Short mmCIF file of C-alpha atoms in Angstrom, two decimals:
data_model
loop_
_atom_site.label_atom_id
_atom_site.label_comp_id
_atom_site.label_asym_id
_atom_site.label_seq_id
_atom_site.Cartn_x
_atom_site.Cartn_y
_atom_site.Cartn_z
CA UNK A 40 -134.35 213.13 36.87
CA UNK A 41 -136.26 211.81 39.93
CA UNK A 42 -136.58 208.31 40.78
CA UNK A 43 -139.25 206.22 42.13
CA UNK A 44 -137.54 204.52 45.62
CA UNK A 45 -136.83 200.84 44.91
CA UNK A 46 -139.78 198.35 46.45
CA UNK A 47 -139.35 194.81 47.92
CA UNK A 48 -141.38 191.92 46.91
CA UNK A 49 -141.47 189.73 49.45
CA UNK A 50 -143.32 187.04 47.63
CA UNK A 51 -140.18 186.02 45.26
CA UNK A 52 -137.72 187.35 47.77
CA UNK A 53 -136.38 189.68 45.39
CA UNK A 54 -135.58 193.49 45.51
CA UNK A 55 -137.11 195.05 41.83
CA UNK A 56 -136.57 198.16 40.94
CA UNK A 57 -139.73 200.81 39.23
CA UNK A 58 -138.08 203.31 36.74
CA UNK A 59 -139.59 206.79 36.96
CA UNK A 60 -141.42 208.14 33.53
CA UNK A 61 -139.34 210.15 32.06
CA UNK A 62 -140.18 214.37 31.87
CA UNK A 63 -142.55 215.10 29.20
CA UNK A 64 -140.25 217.39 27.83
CA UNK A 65 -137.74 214.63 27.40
CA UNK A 66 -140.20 212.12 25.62
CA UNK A 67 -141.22 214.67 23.34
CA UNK A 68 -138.17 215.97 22.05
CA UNK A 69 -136.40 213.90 19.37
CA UNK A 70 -133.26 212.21 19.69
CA UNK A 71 -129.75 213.65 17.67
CA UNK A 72 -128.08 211.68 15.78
CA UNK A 73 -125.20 211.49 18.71
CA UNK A 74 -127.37 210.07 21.04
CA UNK A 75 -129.06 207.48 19.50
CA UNK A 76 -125.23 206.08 18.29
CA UNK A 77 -124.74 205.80 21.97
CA UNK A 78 -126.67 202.93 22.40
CA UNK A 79 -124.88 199.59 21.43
CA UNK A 80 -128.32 197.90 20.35
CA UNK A 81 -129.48 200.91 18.54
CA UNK A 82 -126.72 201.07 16.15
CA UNK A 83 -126.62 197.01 15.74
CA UNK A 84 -129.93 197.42 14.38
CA UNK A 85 -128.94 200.50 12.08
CA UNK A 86 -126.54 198.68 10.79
CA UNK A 87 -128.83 195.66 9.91
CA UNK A 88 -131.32 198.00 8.26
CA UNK A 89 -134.00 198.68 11.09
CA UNK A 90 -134.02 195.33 12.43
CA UNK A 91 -133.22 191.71 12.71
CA UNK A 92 -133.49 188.68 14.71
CA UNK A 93 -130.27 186.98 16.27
CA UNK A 94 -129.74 184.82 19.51
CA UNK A 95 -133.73 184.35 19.22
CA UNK A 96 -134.41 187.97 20.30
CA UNK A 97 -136.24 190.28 18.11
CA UNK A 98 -135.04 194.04 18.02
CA UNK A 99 -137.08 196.75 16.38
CA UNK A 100 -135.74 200.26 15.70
CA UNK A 101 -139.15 202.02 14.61
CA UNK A 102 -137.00 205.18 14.03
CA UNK A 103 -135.25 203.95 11.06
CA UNK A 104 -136.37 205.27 7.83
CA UNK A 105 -138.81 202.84 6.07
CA UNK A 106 -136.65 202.29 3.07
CA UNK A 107 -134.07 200.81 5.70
CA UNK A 108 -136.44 198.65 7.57
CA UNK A 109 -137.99 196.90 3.94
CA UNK A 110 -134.33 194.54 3.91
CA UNK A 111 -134.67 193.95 7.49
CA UNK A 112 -135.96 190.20 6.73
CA UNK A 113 -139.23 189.95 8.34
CA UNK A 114 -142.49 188.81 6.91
CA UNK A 115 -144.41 190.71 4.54
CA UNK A 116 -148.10 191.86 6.61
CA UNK A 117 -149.76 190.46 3.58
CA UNK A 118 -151.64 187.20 4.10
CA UNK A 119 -153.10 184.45 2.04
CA UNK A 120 -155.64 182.02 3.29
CA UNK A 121 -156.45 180.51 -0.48
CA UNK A 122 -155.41 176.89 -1.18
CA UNK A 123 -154.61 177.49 -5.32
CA UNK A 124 -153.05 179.65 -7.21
CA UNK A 125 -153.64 180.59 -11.00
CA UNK A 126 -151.00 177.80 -12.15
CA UNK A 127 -151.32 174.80 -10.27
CA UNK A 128 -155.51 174.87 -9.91
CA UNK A 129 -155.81 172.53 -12.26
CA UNK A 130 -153.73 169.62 -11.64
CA UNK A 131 -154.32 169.84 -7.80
CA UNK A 132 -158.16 169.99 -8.41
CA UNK A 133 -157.93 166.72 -10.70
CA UNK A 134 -155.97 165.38 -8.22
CA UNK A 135 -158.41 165.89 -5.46
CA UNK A 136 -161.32 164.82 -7.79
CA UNK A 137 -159.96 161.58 -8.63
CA UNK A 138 -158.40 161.15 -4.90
CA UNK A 139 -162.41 159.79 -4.69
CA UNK A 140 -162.44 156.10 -5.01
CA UNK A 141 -166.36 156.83 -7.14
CA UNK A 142 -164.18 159.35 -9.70
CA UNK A 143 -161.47 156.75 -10.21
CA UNK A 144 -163.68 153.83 -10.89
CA UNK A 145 -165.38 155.38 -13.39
CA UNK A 146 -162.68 156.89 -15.00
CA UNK A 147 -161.07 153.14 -15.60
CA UNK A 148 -164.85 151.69 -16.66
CA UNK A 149 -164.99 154.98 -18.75
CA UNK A 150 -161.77 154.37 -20.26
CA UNK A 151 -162.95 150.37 -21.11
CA UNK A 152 -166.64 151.06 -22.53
CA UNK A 153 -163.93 153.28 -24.95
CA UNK A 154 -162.55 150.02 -26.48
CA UNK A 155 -164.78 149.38 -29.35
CA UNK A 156 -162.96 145.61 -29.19
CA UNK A 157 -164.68 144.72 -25.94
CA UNK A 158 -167.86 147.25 -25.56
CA UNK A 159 -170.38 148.05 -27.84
CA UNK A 160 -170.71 152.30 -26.26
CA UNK A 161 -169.40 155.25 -28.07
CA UNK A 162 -166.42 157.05 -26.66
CA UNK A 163 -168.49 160.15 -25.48
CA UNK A 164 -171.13 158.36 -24.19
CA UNK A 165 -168.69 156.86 -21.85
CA UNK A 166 -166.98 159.61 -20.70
CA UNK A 167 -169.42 162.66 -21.06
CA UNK A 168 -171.20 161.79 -17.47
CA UNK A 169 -167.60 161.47 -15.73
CA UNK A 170 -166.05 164.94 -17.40
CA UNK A 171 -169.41 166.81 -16.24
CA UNK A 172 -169.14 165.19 -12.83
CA UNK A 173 -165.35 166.28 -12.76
CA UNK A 174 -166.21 169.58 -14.19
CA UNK A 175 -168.55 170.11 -11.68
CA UNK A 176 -166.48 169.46 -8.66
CA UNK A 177 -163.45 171.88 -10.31
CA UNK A 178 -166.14 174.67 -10.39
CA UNK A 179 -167.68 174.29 -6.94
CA UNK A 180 -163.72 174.11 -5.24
CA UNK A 181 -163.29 177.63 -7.76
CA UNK A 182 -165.82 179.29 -6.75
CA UNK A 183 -165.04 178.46 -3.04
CA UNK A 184 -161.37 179.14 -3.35
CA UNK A 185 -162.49 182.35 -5.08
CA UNK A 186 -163.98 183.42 -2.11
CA UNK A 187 -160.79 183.38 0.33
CA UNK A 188 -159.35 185.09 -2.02
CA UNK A 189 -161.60 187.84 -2.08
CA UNK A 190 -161.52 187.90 1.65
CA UNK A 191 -158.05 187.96 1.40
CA UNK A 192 -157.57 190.69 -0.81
CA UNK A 193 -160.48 193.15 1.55
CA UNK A 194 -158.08 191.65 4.35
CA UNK A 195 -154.75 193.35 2.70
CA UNK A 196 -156.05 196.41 1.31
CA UNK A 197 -157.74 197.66 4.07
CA UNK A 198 -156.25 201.54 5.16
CA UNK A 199 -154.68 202.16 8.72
CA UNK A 200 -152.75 204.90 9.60
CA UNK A 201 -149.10 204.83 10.04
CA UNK A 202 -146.72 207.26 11.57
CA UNK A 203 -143.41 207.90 9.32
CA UNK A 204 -141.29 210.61 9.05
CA UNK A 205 -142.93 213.00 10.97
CA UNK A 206 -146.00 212.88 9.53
CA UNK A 207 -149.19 210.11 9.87
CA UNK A 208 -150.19 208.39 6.23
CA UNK A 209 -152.94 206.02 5.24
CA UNK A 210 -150.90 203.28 4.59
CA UNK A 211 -152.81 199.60 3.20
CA UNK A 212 -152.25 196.70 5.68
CA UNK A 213 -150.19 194.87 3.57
CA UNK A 214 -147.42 197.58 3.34
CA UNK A 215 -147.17 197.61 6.79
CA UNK A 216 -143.93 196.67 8.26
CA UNK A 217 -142.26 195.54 11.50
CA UNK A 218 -141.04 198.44 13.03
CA UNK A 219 -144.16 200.43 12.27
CA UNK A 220 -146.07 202.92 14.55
CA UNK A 221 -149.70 202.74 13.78
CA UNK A 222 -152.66 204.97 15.38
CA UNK A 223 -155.50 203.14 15.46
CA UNK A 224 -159.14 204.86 16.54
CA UNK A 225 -162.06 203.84 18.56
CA UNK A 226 -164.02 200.45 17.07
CA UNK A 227 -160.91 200.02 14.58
CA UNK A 228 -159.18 197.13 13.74
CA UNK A 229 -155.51 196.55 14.34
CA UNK A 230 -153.65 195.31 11.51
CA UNK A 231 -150.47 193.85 13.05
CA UNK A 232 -149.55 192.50 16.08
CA UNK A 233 -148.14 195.26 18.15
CA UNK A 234 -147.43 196.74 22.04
CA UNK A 235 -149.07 199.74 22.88
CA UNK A 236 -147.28 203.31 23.41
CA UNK A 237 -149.75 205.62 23.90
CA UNK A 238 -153.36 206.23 24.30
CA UNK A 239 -155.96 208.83 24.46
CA UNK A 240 -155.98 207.82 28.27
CA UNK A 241 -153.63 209.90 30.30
CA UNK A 242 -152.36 206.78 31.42
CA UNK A 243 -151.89 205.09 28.06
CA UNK A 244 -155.04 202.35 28.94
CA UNK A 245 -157.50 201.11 26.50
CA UNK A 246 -159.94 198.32 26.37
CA UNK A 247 -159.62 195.61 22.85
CA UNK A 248 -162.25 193.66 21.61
CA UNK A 249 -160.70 189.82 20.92
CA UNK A 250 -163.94 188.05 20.40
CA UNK A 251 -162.58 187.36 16.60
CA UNK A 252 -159.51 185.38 18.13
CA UNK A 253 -160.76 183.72 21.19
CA UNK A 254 -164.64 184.08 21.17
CA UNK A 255 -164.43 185.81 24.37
CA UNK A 256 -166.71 188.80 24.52
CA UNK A 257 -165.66 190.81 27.57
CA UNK A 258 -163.31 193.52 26.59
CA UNK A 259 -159.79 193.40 27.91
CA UNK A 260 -157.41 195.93 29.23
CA UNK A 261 -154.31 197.22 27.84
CA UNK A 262 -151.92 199.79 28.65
CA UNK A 263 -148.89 201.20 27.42
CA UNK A 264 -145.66 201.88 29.86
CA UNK A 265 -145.72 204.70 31.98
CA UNK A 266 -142.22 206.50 29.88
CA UNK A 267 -144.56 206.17 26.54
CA UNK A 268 -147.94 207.26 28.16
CA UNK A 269 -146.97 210.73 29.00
CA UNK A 270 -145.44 210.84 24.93
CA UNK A 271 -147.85 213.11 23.10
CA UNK A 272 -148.06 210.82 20.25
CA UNK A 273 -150.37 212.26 17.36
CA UNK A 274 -153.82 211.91 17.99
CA UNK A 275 -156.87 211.92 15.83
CA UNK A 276 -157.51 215.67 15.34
CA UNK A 277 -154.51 217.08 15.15
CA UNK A 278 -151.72 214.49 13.74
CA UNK A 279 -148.78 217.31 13.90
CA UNK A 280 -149.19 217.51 17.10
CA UNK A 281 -146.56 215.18 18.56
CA UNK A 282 -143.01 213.88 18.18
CA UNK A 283 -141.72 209.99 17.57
CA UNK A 284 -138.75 209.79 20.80
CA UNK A 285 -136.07 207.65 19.41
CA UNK A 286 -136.92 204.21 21.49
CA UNK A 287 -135.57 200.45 20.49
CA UNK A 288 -137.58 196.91 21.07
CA UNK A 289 -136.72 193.90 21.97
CA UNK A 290 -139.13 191.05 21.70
CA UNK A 291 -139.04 186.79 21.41
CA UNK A 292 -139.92 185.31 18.09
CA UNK A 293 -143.13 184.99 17.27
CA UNK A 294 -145.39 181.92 18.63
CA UNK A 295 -148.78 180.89 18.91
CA UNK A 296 -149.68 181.58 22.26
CA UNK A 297 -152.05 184.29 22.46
CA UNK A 298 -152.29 185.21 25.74
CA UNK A 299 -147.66 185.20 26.01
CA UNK A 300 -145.52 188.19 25.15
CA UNK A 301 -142.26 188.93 26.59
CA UNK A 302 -139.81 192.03 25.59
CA UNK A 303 -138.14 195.44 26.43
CA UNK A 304 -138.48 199.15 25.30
CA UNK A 305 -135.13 201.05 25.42
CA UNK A 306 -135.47 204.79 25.85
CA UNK A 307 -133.30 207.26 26.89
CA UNK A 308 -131.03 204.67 28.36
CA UNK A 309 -133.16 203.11 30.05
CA UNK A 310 -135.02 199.62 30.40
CA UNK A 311 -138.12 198.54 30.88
CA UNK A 312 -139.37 195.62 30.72
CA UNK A 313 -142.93 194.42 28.49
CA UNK A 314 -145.24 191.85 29.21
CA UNK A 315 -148.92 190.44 27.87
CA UNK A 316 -150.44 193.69 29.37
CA UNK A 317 -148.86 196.01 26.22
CA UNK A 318 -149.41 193.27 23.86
CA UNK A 319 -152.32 193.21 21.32
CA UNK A 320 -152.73 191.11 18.51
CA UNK A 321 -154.43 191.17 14.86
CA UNK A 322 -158.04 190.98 14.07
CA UNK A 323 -158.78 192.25 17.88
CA UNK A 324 -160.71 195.70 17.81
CA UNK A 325 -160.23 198.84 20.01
CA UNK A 326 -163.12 199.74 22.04
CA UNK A 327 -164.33 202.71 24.28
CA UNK A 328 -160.80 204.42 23.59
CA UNK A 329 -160.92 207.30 21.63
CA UNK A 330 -157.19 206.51 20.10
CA UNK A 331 -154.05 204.17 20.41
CA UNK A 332 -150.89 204.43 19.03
CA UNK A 333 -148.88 201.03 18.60
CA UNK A 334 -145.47 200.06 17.23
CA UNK A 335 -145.83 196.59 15.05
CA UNK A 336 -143.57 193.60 16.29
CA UNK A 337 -145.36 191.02 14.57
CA UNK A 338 -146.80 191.12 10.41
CA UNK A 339 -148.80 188.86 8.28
CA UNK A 340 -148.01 185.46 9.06
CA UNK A 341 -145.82 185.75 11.90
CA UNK A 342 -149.24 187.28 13.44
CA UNK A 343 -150.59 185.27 16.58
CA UNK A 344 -153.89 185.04 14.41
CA UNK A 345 -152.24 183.75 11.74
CA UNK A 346 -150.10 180.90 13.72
CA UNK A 347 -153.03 179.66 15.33
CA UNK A 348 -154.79 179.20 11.81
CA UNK A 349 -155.20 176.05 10.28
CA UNK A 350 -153.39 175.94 6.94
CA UNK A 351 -155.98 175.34 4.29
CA UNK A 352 -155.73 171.21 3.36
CA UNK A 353 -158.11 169.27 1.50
CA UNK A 354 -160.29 166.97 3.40
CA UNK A 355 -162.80 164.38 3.04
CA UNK A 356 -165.66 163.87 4.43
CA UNK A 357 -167.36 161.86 6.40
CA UNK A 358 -169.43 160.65 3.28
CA UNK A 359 -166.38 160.47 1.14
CA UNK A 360 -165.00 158.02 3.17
CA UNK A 361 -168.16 155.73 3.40
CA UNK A 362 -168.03 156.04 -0.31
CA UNK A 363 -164.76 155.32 -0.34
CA UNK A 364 -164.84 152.31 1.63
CA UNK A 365 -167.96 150.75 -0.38
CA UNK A 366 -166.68 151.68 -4.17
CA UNK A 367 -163.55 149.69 -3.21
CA UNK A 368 -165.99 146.68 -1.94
CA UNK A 369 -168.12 146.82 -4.78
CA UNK A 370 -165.16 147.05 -7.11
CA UNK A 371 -163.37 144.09 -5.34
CA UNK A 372 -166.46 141.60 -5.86
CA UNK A 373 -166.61 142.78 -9.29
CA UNK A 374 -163.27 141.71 -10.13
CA UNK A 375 -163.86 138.53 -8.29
CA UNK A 376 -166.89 137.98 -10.07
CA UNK A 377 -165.62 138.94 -13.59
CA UNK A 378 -162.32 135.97 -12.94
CA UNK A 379 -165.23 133.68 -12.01
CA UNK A 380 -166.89 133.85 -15.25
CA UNK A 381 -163.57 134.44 -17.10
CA UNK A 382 -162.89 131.27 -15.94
CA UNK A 383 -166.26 129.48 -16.75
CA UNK A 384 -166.24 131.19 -20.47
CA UNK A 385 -162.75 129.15 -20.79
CA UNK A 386 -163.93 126.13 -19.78
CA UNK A 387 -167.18 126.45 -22.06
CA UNK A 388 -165.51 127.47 -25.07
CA UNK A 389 -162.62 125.17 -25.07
CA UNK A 390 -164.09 122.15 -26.69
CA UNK A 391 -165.04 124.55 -29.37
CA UNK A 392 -161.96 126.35 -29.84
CA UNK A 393 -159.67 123.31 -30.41
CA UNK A 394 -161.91 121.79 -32.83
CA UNK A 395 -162.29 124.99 -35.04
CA UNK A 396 -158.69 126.50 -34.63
CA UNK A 397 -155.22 125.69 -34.03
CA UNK A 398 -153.72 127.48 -31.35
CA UNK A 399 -151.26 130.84 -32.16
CA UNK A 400 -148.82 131.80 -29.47
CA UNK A 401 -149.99 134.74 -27.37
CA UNK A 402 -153.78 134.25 -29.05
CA UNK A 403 -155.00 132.55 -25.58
CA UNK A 404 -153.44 134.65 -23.08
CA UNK A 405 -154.94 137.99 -25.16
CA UNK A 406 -158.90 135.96 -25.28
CA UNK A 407 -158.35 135.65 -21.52
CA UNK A 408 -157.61 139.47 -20.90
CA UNK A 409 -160.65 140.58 -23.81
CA UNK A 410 -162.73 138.32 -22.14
CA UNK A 411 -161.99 139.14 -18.08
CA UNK A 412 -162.89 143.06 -19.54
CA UNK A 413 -165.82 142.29 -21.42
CA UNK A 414 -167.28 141.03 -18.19
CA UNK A 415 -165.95 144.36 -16.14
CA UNK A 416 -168.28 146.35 -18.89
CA UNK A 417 -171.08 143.62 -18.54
CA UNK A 418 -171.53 143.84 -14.80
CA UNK A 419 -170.81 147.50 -14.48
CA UNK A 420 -174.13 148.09 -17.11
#
């Protein structure tokens, strides 16, 4: 096998040494058994099930059969944007309705004009204007909430085309595994984060579209190694036409920086070393290349995408809180008010209540409270 002579840099001082590509003939050819035992990362990984994720280093066996790689450990590719789920929609959503200081306060005055000792309303006149205002609020966050969930669900079921076991199949993004080797065509979307092996460039280049991600709208280059260019991975017409060459990963755990990726591809023995240039992430879209073939390092929410999303909270808004703010003003002089004339009804009725009655234990103390709440009722009306 020839080699490439080894060059200097001279900026870092430091000899580094190019690894030729590899024949064709010996890219193409698939690996024995034998050979691929050889290699002491290799058969770790075998013997993990296709993959795992020790020292903080990621290694990816894409050869091993897909039954193997399922109990590897890593994340499903499914994702889930939605804030509820089926069982705790309702107690979260009366939570975040009555989280507003205006739902609260007229729950309690809803829950006094109810006392038929100290207001004069009928229960479902009280509450009949707060349980359609509730009501209201738990359909609008629904119907929202819906929504993700439908975009969700197009998200996950969307077909992509997966090489396995000799043979490519339309596979659903969210059976898509780490370990994978997708081929993805012109103005498709890739479903996984993943480093490129091949192209329909003889060079293994193609040009992504990340304006999803980053809102940048010039295309960007990518481009696989030169031992995985000269591969002849299936391509679009003819998906027979190529062989999978037995080849191990090794990547760092997944973070959020977009525009970071640092690994190695193991083949035949030898090393080479990957960088941000054979990286592309989910949701970015291939452009002006007639095919790309990828192996998945990344699913679902171990995605770039996905770590720089915001997990869905609840918020309030900039209303809310002014609304907030004033219920709990209003509500504060209302109390003060309602002790005032407490107060002033005591001193008014006294004469009359110790000429007409004799005092009962407990009898004043309960007057005070009916009397305080009669006035909360009063002044609310």
């Amino acid at each position: 096998m020839a080699r490439l002579p080894q060059q200097s840099d001279e900026r870092n001082g430091k000899n580094r040494t190019t690894v030729s590509a590899i024949p064709p003939s010996t890219a193409i050819k698939p690996a024995p058994e034998a050979e691929g035992a050889s290699l002491s990362s290799v058969s770790a990984i075998q013997l993990e099930g296709g993959g795992m994720q020790h020292d903080g280093v990621r290694r990816i066996c894409p050869h091993v059969a897909i039954d193997t790689r399922a109990g590897s450990g890593y994340v499903s590719n499914q994702i889930r944007t939605s804030k509820y789920t089926m069982w705790n929609f309702l107690p979260i959503g009366l939570y975040l309705a009555f989280r507003l200081s205006t739902n609260f306060y007229f729950l309690i005055i809803a829950v006094l004009q109810s006392m038929s000792v100290i207001s004069p309303l009928g229960p479902m006149t009280a509450i009949f204007p707060l349980v359609l205002v509730v009501c209201i609020s738990l359909l609008r966050e629904a119907i929202e909430d819906r929504n993700r969930w439908l975009s969700d669900r197009k998200s996950n079921l969307k077909p992509t085309r997966v090489w396995r076991q000799g043979q490519v199949l339309d596979v659903v993004w969210e059976h898509i595994q780490v370990g994978d080797v997708l081929l993805v065509r012109d103005k498709e979307t890739f479903a996984a984060d993943g480093i490129v092996l091949s192209s329909s460039d003889e060079n293994g280049a193609c040009l992504i579209d990340t304006s999803n991600l980053d809102g940048e709208a010039n295309l960007k280059p990518r481009s696989g190694l030169a031992c995985t260019a000269i591969s002849r991975f299936p391509d679009a017409v003819q998906p027979s036409s190529g062989h999978l060459p037995r080849f191990t990963v090794q990547c760092e755990p997944p973070d959020v920086d977009m525009y970071k990726f640092t690994g190695m591809l193991e083949l035949a023995k030898e090393v080479h070393a990957l960088d941000e240039q054979q990286f592309i992430p989910r949701g970015s879209t291939l452009k002006n290349t007639k095919w790309v073939v990828i192996v998945v390092v990344y699913t679902g929410h171990e995605t770039k995408m996905m770590k720089n999303a915001k997990e869905p909270h609840h918020k309030l808004s900039h209303v809310d809180g002014i609304l907030n703010r004033a219920v709990v003003f209003i509500f504060v002089a209302q109390v003060t008010l309602c002790a005032v004339g407490s107060v002033c009804h005591k001193l008014w009725a006294a004469p009359f209540e110790s000429a007409i009655m004799d005092k009962q234990a407990g009898v004043e103390s309960v007057s005070g409270v009916l009397t305080f709440l009669s006035f909360v009722v009063l002044l609310n009306t």
